[in-house]
mmCIF file of C-alpha atoms in Angstrom:
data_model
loop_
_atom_site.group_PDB
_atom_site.id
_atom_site.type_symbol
_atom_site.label_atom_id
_atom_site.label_comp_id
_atom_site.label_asym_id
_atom_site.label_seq_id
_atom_site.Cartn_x
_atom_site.Cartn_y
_atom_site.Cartn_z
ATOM 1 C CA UNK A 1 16.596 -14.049 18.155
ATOM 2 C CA UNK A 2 13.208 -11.375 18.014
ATOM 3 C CA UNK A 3 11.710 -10.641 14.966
ATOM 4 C CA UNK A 4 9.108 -8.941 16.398
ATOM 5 C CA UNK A 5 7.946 -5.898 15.326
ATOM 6 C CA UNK A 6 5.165 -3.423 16.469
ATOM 7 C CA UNK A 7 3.375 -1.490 13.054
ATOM 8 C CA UNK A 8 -0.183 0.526 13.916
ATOM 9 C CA UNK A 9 0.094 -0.669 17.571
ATOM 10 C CA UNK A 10 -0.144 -4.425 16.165
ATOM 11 C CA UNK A 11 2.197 -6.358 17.865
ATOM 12 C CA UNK A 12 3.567 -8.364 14.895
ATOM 13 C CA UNK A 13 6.091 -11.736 14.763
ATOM 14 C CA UNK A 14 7.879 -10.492 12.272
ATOM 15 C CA UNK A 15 8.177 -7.301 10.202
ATOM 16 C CA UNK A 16 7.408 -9.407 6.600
ATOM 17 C CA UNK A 17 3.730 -8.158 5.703
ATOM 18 C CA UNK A 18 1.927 -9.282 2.474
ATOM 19 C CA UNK A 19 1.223 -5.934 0.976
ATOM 20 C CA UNK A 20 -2.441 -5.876 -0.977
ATOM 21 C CA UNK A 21 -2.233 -8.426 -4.101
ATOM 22 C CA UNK A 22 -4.381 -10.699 -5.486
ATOM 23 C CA UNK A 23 -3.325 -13.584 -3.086
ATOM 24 C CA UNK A 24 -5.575 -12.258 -0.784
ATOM 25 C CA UNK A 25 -8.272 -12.287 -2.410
ATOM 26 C CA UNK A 26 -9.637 -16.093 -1.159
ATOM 27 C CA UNK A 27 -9.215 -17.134 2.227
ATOM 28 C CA UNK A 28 -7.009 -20.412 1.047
ATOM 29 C CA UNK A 29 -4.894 -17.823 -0.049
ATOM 30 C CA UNK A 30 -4.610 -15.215 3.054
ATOM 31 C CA UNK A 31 -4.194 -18.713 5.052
ATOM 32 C CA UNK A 32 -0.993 -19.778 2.661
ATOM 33 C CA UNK A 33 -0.019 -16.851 3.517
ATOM 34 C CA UNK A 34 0.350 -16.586 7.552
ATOM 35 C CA UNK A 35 1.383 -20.085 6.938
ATOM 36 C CA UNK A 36 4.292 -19.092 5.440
ATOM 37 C CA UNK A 37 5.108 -16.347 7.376
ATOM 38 C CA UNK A 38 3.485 -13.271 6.999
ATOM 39 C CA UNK A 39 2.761 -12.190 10.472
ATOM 40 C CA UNK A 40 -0.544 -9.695 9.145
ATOM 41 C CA UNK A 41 -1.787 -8.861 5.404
ATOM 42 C CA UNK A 42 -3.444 -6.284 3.354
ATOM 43 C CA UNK A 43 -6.230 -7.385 1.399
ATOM 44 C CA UNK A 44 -6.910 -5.866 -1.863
ATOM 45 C CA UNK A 45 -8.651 -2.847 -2.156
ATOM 46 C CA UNK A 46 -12.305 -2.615 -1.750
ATOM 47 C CA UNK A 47 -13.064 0.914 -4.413
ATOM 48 C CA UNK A 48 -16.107 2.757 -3.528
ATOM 49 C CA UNK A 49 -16.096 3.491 -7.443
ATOM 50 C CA UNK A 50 -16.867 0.015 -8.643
ATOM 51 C CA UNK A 51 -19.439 0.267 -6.370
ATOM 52 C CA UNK A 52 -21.924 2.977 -7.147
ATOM 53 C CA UNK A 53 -20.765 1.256 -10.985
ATOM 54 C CA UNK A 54 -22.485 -2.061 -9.890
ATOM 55 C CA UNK A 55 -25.564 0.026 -8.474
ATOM 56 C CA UNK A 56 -25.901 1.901 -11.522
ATOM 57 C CA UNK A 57 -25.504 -1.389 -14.020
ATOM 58 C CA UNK A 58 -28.402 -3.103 -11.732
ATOM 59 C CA UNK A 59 -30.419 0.080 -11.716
ATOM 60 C CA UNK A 60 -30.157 0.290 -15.608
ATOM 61 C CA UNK A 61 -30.966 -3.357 -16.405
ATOM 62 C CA UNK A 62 -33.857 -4.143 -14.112
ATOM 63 C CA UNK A 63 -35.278 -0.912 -15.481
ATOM 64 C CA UNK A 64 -34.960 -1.095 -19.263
ATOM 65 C CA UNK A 65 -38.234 -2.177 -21.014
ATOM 66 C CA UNK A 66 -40.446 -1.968 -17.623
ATOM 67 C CA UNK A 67 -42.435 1.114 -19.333
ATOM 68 C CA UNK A 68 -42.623 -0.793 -22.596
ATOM 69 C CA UNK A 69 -45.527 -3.021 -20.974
ATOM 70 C CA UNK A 70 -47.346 -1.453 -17.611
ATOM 71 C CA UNK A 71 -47.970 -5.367 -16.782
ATOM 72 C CA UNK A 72 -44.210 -5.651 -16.595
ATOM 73 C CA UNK A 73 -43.944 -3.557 -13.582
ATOM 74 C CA UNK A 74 -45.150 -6.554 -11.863
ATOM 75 C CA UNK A 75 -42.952 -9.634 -13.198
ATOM 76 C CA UNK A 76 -39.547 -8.037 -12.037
ATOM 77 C CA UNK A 77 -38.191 -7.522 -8.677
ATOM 78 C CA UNK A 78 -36.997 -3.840 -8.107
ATOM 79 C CA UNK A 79 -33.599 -2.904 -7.673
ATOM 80 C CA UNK A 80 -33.458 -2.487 -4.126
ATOM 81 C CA UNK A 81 -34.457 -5.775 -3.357
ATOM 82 C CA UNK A 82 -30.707 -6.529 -4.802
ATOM 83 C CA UNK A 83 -27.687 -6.077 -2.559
ATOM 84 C CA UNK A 84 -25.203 -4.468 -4.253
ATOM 85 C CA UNK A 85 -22.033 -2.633 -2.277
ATOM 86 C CA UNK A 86 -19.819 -3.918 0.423
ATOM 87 C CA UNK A 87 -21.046 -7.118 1.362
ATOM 88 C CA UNK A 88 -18.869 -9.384 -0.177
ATOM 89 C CA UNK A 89 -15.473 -7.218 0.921
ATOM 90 C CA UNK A 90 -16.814 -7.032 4.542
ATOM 91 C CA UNK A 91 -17.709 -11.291 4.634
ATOM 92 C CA UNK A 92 -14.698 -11.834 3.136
ATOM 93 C CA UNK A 93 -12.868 -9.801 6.312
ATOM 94 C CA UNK A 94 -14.669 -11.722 8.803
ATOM 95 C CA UNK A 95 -14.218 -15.106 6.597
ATOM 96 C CA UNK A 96 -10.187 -14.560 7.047
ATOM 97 C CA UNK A 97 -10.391 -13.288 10.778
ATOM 98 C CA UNK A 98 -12.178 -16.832 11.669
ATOM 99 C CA UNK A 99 -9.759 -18.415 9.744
ATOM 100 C CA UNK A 100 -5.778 -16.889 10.983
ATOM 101 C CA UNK A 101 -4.643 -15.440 13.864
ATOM 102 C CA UNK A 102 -2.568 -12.680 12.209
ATOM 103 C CA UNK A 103 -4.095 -9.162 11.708
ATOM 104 C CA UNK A 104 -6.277 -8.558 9.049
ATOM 105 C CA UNK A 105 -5.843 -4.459 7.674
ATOM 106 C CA UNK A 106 -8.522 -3.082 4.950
ATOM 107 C CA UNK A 107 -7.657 -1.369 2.366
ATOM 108 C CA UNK A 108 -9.806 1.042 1.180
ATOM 109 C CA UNK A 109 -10.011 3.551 -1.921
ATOM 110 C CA UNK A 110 -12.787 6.181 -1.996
ATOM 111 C CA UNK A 111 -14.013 8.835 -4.179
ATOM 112 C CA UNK A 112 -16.013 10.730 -1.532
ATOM 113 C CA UNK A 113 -15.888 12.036 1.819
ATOM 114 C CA UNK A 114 -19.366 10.350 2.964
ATOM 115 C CA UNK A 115 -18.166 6.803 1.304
ATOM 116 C CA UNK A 116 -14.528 7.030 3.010
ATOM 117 C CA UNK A 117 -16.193 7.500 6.043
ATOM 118 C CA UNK A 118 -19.158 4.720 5.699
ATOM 119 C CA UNK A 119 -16.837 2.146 4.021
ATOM 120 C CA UNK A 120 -14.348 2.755 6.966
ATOM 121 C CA UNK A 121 -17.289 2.213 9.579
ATOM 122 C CA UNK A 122 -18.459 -0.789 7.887
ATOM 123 C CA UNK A 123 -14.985 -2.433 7.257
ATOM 124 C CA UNK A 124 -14.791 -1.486 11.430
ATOM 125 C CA UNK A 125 -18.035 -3.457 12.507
ATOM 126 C CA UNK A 126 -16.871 -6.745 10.010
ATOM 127 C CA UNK A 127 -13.751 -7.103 12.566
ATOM 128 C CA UNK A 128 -10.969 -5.446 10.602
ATOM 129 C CA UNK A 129 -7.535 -5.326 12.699
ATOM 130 C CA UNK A 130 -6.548 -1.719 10.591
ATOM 131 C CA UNK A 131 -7.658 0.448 7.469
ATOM 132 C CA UNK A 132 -4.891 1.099 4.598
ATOM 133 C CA UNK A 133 -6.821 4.404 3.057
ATOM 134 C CA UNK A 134 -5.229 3.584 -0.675
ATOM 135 C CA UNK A 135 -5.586 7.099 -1.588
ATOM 136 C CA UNK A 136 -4.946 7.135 -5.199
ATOM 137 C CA UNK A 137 -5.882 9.704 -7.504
ATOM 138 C CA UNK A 138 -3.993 11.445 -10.253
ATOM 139 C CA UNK A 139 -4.981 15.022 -9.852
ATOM 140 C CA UNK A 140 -5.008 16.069 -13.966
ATOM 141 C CA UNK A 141 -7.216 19.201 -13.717
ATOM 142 C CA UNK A 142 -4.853 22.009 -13.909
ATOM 143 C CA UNK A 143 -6.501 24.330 -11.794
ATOM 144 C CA UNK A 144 -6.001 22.136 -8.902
ATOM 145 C CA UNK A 145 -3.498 23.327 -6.540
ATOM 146 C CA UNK A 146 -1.159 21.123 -4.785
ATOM 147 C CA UNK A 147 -2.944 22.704 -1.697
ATOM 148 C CA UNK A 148 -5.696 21.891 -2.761
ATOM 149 C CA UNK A 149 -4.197 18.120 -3.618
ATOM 150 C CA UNK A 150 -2.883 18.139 0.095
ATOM 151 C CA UNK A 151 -6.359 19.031 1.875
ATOM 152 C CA UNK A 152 -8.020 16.382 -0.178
ATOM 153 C CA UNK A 153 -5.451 13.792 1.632
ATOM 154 C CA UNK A 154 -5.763 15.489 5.045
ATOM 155 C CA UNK A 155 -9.878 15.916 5.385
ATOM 156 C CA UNK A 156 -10.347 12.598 4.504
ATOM 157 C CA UNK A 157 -7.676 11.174 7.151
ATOM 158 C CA UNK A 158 -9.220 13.026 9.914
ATOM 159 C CA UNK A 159 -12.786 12.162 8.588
ATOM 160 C CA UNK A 160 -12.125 8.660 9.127
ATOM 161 C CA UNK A 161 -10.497 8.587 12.386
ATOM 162 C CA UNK A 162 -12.942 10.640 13.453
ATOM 163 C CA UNK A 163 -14.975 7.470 12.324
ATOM 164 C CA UNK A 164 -13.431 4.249 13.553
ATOM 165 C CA UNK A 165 -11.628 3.255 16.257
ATOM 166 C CA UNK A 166 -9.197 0.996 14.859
ATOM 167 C CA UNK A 167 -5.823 1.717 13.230
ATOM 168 C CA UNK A 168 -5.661 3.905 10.045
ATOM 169 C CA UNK A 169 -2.765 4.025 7.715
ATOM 170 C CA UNK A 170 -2.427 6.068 4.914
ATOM 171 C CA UNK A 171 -0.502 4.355 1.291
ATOM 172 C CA UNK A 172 0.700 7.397 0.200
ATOM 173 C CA UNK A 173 2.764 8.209 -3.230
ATOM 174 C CA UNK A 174 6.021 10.121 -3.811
ATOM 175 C CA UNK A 175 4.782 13.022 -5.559
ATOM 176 C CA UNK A 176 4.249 16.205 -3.634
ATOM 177 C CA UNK A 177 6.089 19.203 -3.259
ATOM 178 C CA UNK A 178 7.570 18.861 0.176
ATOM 179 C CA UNK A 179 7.348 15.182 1.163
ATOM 180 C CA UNK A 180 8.710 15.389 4.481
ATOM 181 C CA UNK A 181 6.161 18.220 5.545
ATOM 182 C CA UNK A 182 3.449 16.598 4.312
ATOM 183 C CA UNK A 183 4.057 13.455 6.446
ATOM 184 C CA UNK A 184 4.134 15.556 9.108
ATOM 185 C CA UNK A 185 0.742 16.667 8.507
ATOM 186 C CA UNK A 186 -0.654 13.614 8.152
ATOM 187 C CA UNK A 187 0.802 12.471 11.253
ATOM 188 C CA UNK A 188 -0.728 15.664 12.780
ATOM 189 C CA UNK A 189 -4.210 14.729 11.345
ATOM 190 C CA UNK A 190 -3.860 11.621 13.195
ATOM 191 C CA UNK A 191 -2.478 8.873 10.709
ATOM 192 C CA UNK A 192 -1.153 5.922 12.750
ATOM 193 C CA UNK A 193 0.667 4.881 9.735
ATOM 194 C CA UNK A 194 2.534 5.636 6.190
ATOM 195 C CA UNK A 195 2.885 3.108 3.791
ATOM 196 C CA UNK A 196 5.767 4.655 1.402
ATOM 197 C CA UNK A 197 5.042 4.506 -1.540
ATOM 198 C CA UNK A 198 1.647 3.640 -3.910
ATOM 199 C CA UNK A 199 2.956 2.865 -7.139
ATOM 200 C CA UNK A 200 0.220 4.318 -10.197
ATOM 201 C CA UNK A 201 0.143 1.933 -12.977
ATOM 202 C CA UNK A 202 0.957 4.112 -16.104
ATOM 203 C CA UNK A 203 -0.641 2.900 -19.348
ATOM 204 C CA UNK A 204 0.819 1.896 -22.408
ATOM 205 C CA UNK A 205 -0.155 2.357 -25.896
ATOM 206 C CA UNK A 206 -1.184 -0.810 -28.323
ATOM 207 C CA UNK A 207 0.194 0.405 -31.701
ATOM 208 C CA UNK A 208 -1.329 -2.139 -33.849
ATOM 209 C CA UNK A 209 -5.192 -1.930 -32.665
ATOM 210 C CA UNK A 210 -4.496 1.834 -31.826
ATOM 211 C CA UNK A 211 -5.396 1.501 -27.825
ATOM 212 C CA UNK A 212 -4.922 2.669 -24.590
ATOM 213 C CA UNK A 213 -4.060 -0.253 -22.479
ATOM 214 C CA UNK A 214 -3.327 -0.922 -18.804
ATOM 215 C CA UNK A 215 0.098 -1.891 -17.987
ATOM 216 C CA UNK A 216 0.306 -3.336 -14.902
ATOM 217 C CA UNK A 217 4.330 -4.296 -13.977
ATOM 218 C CA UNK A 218 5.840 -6.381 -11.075
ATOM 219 C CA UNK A 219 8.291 -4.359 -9.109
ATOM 220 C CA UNK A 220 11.693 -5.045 -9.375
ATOM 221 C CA UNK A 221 14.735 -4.012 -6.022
ATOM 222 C CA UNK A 222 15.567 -1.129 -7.947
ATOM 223 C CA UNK A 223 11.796 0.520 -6.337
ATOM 224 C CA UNK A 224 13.669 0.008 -3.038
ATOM 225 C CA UNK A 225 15.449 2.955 -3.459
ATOM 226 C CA UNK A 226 12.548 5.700 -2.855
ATOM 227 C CA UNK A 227 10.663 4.121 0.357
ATOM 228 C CA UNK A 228 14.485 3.361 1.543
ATOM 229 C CA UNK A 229 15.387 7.220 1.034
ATOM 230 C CA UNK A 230 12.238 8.826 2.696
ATOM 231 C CA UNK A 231 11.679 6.325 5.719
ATOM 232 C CA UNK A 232 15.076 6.898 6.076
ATOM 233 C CA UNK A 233 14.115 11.025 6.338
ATOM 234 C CA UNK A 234 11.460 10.637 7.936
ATOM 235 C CA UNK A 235 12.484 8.127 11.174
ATOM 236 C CA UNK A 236 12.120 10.130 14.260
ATOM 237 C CA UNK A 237 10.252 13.144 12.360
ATOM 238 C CA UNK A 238 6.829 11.572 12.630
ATOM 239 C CA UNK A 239 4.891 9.586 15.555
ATOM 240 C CA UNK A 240 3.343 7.220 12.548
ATOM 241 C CA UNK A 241 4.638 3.711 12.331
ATOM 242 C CA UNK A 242 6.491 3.533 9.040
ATOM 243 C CA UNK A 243 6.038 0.670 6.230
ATOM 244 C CA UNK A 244 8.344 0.320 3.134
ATOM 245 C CA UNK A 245 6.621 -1.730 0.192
ATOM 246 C CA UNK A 246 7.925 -1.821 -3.508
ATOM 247 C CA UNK A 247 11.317 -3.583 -4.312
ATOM 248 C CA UNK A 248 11.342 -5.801 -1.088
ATOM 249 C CA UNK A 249 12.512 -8.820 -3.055
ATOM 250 C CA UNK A 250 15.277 -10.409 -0.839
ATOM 251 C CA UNK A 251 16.683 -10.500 2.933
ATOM 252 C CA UNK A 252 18.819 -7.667 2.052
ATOM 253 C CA UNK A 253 16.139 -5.365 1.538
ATOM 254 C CA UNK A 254 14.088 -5.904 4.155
ATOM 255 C CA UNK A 255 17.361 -5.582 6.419
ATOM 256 C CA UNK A 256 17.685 -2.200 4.417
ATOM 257 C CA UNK A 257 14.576 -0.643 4.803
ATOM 258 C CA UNK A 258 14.277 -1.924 8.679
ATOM 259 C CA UNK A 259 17.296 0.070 9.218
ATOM 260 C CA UNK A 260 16.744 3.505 8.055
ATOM 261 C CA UNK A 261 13.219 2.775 9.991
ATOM 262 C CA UNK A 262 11.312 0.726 8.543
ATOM 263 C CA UNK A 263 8.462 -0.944 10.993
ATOM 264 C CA UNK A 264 7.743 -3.352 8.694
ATOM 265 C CA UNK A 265 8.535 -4.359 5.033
ATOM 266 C CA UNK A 266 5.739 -4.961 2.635
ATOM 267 C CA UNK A 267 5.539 -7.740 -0.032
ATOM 268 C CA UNK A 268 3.551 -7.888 -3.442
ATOM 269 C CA UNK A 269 5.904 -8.846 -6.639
ATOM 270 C CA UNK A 270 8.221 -10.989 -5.321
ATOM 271 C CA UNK A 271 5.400 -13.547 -3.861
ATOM 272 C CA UNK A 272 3.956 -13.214 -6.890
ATOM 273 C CA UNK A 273 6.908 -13.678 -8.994
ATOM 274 C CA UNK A 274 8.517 -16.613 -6.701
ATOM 275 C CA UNK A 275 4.930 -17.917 -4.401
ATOM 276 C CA UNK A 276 3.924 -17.862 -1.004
ATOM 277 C CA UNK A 277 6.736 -19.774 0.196
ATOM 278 C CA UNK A 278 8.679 -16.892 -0.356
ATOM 279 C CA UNK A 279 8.284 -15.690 3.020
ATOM 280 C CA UNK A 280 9.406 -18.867 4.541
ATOM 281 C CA UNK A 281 12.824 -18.085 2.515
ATOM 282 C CA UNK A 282 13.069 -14.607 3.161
ATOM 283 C CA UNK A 283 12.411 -15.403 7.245
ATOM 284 C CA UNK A 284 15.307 -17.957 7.170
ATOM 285 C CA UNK A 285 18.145 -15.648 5.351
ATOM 286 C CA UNK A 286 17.047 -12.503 7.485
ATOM 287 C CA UNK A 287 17.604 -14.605 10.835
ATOM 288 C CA UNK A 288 21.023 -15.866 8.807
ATOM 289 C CA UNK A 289 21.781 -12.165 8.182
ATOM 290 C CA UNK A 290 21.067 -10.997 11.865
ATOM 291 C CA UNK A 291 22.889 -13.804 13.463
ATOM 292 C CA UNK A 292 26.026 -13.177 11.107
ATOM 293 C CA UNK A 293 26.194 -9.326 12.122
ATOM 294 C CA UNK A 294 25.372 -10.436 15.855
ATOM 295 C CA UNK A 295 21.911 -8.504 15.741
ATOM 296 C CA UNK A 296 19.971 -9.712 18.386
ATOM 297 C CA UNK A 297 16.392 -8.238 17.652
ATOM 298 C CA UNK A 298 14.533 -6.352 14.977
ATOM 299 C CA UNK A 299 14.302 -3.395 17.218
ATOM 300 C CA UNK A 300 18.185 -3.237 17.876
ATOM 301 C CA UNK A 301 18.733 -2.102 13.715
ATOM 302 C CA UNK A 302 15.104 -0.448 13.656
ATOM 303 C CA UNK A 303 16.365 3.292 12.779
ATOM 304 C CA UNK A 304 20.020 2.648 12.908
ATOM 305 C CA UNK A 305 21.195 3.994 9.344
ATOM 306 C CA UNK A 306 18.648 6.847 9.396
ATOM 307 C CA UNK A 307 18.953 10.489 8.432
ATOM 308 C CA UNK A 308 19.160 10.913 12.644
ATOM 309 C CA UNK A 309 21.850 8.293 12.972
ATOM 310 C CA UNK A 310 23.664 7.906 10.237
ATOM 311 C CA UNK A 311 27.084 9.601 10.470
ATOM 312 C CA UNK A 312 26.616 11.480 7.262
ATOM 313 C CA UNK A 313 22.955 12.491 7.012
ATOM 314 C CA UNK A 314 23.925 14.438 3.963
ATOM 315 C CA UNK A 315 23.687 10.986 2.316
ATOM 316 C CA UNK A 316 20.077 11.665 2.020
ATOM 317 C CA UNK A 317 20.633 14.889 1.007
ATOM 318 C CA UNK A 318 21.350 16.918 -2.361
ATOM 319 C CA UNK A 319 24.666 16.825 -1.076
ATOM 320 C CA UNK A 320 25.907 13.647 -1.587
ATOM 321 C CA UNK A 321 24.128 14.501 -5.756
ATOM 322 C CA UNK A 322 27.662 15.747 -6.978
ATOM 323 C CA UNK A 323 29.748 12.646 -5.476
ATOM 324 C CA UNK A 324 26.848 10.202 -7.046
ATOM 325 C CA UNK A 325 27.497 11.789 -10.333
ATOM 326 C CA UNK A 326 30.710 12.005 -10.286
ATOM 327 C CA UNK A 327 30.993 8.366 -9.336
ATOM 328 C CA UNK A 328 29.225 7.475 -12.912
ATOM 329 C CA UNK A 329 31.125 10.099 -15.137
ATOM 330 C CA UNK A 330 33.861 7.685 -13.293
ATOM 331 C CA UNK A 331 32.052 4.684 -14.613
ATOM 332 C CA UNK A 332 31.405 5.671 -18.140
ATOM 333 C CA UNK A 333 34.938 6.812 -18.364
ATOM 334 C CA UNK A 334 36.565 4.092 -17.312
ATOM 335 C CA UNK A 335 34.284 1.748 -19.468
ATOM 336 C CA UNK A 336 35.672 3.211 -22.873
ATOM 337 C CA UNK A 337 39.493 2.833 -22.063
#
């Protein structure tokens, strides 16, 4: 039986992928996890915001009280004798590539054009198998445009493949006007892959001490439904590999999301939730699954119940809206005889 899988040109074991979570963050960690059974993973996110925040906290407290005494211009080292940035992201990459054979991919979340770009270059030279560009930003000004929203996404996708020579995907979120066009783009642009979908944590309000607070909430398989619906759209529309993450908890869904056309599935919450040894389950039941339908290889359901295959595409369409609602005005009826 193949599990194999091919997602940014990576030729992958199998399609389970540990998605960016805080498991990656040590390299005991990334190797628990190809020990498991996740054939490549995402680290978290290096932010090029946290960064120029950690320059400006050094600049501010080697300066303060230096003019207060002329000698003390002399006792202190000056800032840029420190080595703030990257560094630590980028040893930590080539820590976990001397440590697993599976694929390392970067994930990356800018603020600016000339930091995408550097970032991407650096996280290149450190030995980084692919980039993730985490694009996410809440546009809140209202005089932005979704144009405007939509350039944003596509200069700075061209800006770094114009940069490196290794894979880029892009982690995109659900929320623009026309989806399926906009994939398009991006695969025009020159994205090798789309991660469907980024998932913004919302805040929540602490009514006692009167606060915003972050909220930060595990995924649960009801998230499947939205990366299952668009890959679904989008398999055979676009030349970018395709990755489904949010709601992969069980066999089930990664057999779901594999075939509407899915190259690989993506896992955060449910390691998290159950540990590492997840995987090992989740490998075991799909090969169960695929034996018990007499599936032969990954590739063989890849794209199979897609909008292109499926013998009622409308089923991804506002046409199947009225037979969906109908079925739970059924529902609710029949629950009050």
């Amino acid at each position: 039986m193949d599990l194999s899988t091919t997602y940014l040109g990576l030729k992958l074991p199998s399609p389970l992928v540990a998605s960016a979570s805080p498991l990656s963050r040590d390299v005991d960690g990334i190797c628990r996890l190809e020990d498991a059974g996740a054939s490549a993973v995402v680290l978290y996110s290096l932010f090029e915001e946290q960064l120029r925040q950690e320059e400006m906290d050094l600049q501010y407290h080697m300066s303060a009280g230096t003019e207060s005494f002329a000698e003390s211009l002399t006792y202190f080292p000056q800032p840029s004798e420190f080595h703030t940035g990257p560094e630590g992201y980028l040893d930590h990459i080539r820590k976990a590539k001397s440590s697993v054979a599976m694929p390392i991919i970067a994930s990356l979340n800018g603020t600016t054009l000339g930091g995408w770009t550097k970032f991407a270059a650096d996280i290149e030279r450190a030995g980084a198998d692919a980039i993730e560009c985490n694009i996410y930003s809440i546009p809140t000004d209202p005089r932005l445009t979704a144009a405007d929203v939509e350039k944003t996404y596509l200069d700075i996708v061209r800006a770094v493949k114009e940069t490196v020579t290794i894979p880029v995907a892009v982690k995109l979120s659900p929320f623009f006007s026309n989806l399926a066009n906009f994939a398009r783009r991006l695969d025009d642009a020159g994205a090798d892959g789309l991660v469907l979908f980024n998932r913004f944590y919302q805040p929540d309000i602490d009514l006692e001490e009167l606060e915003i607070r972050p909220n930060v909430l595990l995924s649960t398989p009801h998230a499947l439904r939205l990366p299952l619906t668009w890959i679904g759209i989008l398999y055979g529309r676009v030349r970018a590999s395709l990755a489904g993450t949010g709601g992969v908890h069980s066999a089930e869904d990664a057999v779901k999301l594999l075939m509407v056309g899915a190259n690989v599935t993506m896992l955060c919450s449910s390691l998290m939730r159950h540990g590492v040894n997840h995987l090992r389950h989740l490998e075991r039941e799909l090969r169960e699954w695929m034996e018990e339908h007499e599936y032969e290889s990954v590739a063989q359901m890849q794209g199979s119940m897609s909008q292109l295959r499926c013998p009622d595409p409308a089923a991804f369409e506002r046409a199947q809206y009225m037979r969906a609602v109908k079925g739970m005005t059924h529902i609710h009826t029949a629950g009050w005889r």
